Coordinates of C-alpha atoms in Angstrom, one line a residue:
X1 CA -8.1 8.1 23.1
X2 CA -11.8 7.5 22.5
X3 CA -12.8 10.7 24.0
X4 CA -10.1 12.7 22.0
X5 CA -11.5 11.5 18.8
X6 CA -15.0 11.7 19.7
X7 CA -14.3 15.5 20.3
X8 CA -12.7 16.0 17.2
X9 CA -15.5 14.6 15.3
X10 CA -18.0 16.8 17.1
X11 CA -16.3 19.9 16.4
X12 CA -15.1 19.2 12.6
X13 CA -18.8 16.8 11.9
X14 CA -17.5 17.2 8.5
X15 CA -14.2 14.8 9.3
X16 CA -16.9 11.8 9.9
X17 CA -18.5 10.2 6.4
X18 CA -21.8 9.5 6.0
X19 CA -21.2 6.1 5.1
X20 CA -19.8 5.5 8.7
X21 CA -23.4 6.7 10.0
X22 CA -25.3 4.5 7.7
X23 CA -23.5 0.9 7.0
X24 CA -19.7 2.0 6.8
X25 CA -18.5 0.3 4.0
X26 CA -14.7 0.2 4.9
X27 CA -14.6 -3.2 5.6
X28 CA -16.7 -4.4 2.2
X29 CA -15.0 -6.3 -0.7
X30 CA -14.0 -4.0 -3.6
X31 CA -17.1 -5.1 -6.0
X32 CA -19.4 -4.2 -2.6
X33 CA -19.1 -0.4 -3.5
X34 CA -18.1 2.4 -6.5
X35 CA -16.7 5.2 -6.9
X36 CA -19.7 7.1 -7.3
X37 CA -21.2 5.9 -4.6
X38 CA -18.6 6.9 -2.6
X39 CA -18.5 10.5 -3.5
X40 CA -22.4 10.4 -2.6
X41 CA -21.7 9.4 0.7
X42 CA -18.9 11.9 1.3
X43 CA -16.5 9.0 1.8
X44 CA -14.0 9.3 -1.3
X45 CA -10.9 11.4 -0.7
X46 CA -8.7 12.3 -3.7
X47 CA -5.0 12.9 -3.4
X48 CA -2.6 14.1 -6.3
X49 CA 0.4 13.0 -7.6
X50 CA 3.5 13.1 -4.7
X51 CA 1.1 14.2 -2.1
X52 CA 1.4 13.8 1.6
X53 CA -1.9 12.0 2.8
X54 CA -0.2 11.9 6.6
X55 CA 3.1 12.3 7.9
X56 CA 4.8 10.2 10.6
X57 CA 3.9 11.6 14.1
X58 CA 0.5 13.0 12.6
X59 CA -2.7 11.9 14.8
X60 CA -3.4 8.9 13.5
X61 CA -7.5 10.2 12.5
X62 CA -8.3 8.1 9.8
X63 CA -7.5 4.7 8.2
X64 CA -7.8 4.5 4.5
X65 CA -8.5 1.8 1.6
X66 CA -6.8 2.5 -2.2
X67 CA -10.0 2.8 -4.7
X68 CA -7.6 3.6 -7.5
X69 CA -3.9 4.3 -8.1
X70 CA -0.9 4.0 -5.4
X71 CA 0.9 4.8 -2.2
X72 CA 3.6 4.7 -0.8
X73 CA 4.3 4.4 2.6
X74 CA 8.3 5.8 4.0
X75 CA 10.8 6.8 6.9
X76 CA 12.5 10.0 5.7
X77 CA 15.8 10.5 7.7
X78 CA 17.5 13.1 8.6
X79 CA 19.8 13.1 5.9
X80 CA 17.6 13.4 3.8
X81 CA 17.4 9.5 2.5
X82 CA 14.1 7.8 1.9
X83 CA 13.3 4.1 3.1
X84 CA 10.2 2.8 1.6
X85 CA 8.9 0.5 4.1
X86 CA 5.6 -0.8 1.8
X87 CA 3.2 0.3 -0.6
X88 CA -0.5 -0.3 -1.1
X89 CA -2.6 -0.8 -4.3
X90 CA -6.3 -1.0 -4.8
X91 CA -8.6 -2.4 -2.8
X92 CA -5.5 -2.6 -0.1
X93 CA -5.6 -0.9 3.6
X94 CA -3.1 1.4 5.5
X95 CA -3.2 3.7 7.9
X96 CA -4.5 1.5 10.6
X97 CA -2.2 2.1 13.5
X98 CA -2.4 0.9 16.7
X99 CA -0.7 3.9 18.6
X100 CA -2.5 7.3 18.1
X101 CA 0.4 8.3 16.0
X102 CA 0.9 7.2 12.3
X103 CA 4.3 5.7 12.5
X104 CA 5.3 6.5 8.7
X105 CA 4.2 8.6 5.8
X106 CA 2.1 7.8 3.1
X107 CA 2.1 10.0 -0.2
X108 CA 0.0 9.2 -2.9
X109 CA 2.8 8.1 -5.7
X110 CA 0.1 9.3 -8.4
X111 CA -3.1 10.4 -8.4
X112 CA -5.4 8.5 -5.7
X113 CA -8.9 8.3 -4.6
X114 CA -9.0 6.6 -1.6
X115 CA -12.1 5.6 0.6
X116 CA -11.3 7.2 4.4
X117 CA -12.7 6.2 7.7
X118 CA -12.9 7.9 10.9
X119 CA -10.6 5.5 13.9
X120 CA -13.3 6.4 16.1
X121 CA -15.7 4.7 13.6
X122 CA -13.8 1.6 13.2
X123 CA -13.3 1.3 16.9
X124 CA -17.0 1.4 17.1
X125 CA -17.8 -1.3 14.6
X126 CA -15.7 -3.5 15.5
X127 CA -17.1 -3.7 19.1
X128 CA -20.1 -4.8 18.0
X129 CA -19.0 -7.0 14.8
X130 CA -17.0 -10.2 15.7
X131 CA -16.6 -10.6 11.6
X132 CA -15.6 -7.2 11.1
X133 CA -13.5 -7.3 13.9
X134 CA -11.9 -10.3 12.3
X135 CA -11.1 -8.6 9.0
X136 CA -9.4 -6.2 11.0
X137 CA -7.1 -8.5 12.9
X138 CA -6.4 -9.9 9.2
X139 CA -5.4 -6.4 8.1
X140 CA -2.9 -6.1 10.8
X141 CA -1.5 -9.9 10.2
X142 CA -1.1 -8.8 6.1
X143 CA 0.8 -5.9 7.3
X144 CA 3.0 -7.9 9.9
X145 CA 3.9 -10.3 7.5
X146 CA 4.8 -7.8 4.4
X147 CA 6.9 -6.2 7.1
X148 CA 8.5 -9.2 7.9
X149 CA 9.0 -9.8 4.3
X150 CA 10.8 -6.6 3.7
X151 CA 13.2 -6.8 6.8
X152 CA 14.4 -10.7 5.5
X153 CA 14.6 -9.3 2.1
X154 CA 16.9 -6.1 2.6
X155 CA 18.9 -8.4 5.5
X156 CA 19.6 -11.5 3.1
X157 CA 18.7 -10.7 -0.6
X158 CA 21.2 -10.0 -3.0
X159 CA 20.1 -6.9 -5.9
X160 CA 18.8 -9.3 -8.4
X161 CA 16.7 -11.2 -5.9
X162 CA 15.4 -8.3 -4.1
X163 CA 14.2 -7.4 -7.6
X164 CA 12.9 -10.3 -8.6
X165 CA 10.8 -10.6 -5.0
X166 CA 9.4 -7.1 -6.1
X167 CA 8.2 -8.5 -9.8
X168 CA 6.8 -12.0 -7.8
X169 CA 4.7 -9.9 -5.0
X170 CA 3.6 -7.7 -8.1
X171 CA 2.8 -11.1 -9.7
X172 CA 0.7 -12.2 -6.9
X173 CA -1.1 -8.7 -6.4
X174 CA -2.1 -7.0 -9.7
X175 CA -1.6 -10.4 -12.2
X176 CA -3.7 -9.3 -15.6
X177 CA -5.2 -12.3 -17.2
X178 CA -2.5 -14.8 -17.9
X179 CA -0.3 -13.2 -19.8
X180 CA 1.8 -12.1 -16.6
X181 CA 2.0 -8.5 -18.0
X182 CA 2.4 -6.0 -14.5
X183 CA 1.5 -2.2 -14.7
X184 CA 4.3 -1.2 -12.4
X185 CA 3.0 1.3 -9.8
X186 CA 6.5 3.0 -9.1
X187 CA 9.1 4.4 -10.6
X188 CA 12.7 3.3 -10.8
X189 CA 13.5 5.5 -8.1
X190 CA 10.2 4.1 -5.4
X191 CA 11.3 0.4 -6.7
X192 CA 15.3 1.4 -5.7
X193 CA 14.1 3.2 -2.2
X194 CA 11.7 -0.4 -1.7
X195 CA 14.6 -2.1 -2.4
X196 CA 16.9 -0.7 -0.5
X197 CA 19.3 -0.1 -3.4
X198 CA 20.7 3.0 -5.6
X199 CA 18.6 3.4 -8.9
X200 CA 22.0 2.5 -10.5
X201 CA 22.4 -1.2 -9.2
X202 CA 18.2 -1.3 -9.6
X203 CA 18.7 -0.7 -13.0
X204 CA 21.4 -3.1 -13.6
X205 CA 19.1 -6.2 -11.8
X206 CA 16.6 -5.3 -14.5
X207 CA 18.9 -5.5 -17.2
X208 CA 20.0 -9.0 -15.7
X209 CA 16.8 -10.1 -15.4
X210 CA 16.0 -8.9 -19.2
X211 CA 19.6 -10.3 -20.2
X212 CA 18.0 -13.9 -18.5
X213 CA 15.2 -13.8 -20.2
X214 CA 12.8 -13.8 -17.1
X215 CA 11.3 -10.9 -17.9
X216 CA 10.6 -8.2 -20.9
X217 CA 10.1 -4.4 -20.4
X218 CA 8.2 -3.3 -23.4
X219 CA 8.1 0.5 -21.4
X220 CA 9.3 2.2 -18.1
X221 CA 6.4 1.2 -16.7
X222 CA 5.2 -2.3 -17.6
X223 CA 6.9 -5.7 -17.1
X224 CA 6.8 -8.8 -18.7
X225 CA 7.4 -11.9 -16.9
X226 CA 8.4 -14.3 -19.5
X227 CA 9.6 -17.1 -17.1
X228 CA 7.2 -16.9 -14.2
X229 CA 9.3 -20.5 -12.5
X230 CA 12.7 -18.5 -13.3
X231 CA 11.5 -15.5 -11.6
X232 CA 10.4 -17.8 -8.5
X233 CA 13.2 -19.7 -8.4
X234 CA 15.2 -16.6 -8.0
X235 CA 13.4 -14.4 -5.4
X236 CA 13.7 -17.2 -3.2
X237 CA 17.5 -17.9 -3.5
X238 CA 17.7 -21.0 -5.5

C-alpha cells in the first residue's frame, strides 16, 4: 500500500502539501494554524456547496480536517435512498480509513475549506511520533463510538428521541456561549436522512419538541434549547 501511494505522490508531487514536508500540521489543535496559513502552504482544499469530496470505493488518498463549514458523510443505495451515517464540523477529522478504500461518501453540505493530508504522510508521522500516533488512535476511537452511537439510536430511539440526541450532540459540539443557541449545519432533509426518518415525521418531532417547550426555532436553521435537562432527559429515554 506504501509503495502504491508513494508512486502516486511522485508522479502527481502536486497531491503532497508543503506543510507535510515541513511540520505537517494535520494533527495540530484548531488555534495551532489559519486559514491563511494554510493556503500558503498549499494545504487548504475548498469544496462547494453539495460537492462530492470522495465517493465510497475511491482510493482512500487523503484524510481531511473541517476548517470551516460541514460534511456529510453517506451510503447511497441502490434505490436511490440516502443513509447519513455521520457528519463532521470544524476542527473535526474524516476520511481516515483503514482499508485503502473510503468506505462512504463525503459531500461538502455547504461551502467547505478543509485542511487535506496525504495517507502516505500520516503513515509516515506516525511512525516516528508516539503522540501523534496517539491522536490518531483517538480519531478512530471518536469515530467508533459516534458509529456506535448512531446504530443504538436508529435500533431503539423513537422519532422524538432520535431528534432530541441530534439537538444534545449539537449541544455538546458547537454550544455558543451559554445561551444554548445551535447554528444547525443541515437541512431538514440531512437531519431526516441522520435520523433515519422521512422529513415529514422529522418535522413533526420538532414541532413536539417546540410544543414542550424544550426547544425554540427562531429560523430554519437555528435552534434554541430552552430546557437543556428536558432535552437530556429525553434523548436518553427517560
Amino acid at each position: 500500500m506504501h509503495r502504491r501511494l508513494a508512486q502516486t505522490l511522485i508522479e502527481h508531487p502536486a497531491d503532497r502539501p508543503a506543510g507535510c514536508e515541513h511540520n505537517c500540521r494535520f494533527f495540530s489543535d484548531a488555534g495551532c494554524i489559519s486559514k491563511a496559513e494554510m493556503e500558503s502552504l498549499g494545504a487548504a482544499v475548498r469544496f462547494a456547496r453539495n460537492e462530492t469530496i470522495y465517493a465510497k470505493g475511491d482510493e482512500a488518498r487523503y484524510s481531511y480536517k473541517v476548517v470551516e463549514g460541514a460534511v456529510r458523510l453517506s451510503h447511497i443505495f441502490a434505490d436511490g435512498r440516502r443513509q447519513i451515517v455521520n457528519f463532521f464540523l470544524p476542527d473535526e477529522t474524516f476520511g481516515i480509513e483503514l482499508s485503502e478504500e473510503y468506505s462512504a461518501t463525503a459531500e461538502a453540505v455547504g461551502d467547505v475549506v478543509a485542511l487535506r493530508c496525504p495517507r502516505l504522510c500520516i503513515s509516515h508521522l506516525t511512525e516516528g511520533d508516539p503522540d501523534i500516533s496517539q491522536k490518531r488512535l483517538a480519531m478512530f476511537a471518536k469515530s467508533l463510538a459516534a458509529a456506535e452511537r448512531h446504530v443504538a439510536m436508529l435500533g431503539h430511539q423513537s422519532a422524538k428521541e432520535r431528534v432530541a440526541s441530534f439537538f444534545l450532540a449539537l449541544e455538546m459540539q458547537r454550544r455558543t456561549g451559554e445561551s444554548h443557541t445551535l447554528d444547525l449545519p443541515l437541512s431538514r432533509q440531512d437531519i431526516a436522512d441522520y435520523l433515519g426518518l422521512t422529513i415529514e415525521t422529522t418535522c413533526r418531532a420538532l414541532s413536539e419538541l417546540k410544543r414542550l417547550n424544550i426547544i425554540a426555532a427562531p429560523s430554519r436553521r437555528r435552534i434554541v434549547i430552552r430546557n437543556l435537562e428536558g432535552l437530556r432527559a429525553l434523548a436518553e429515554g427517560a
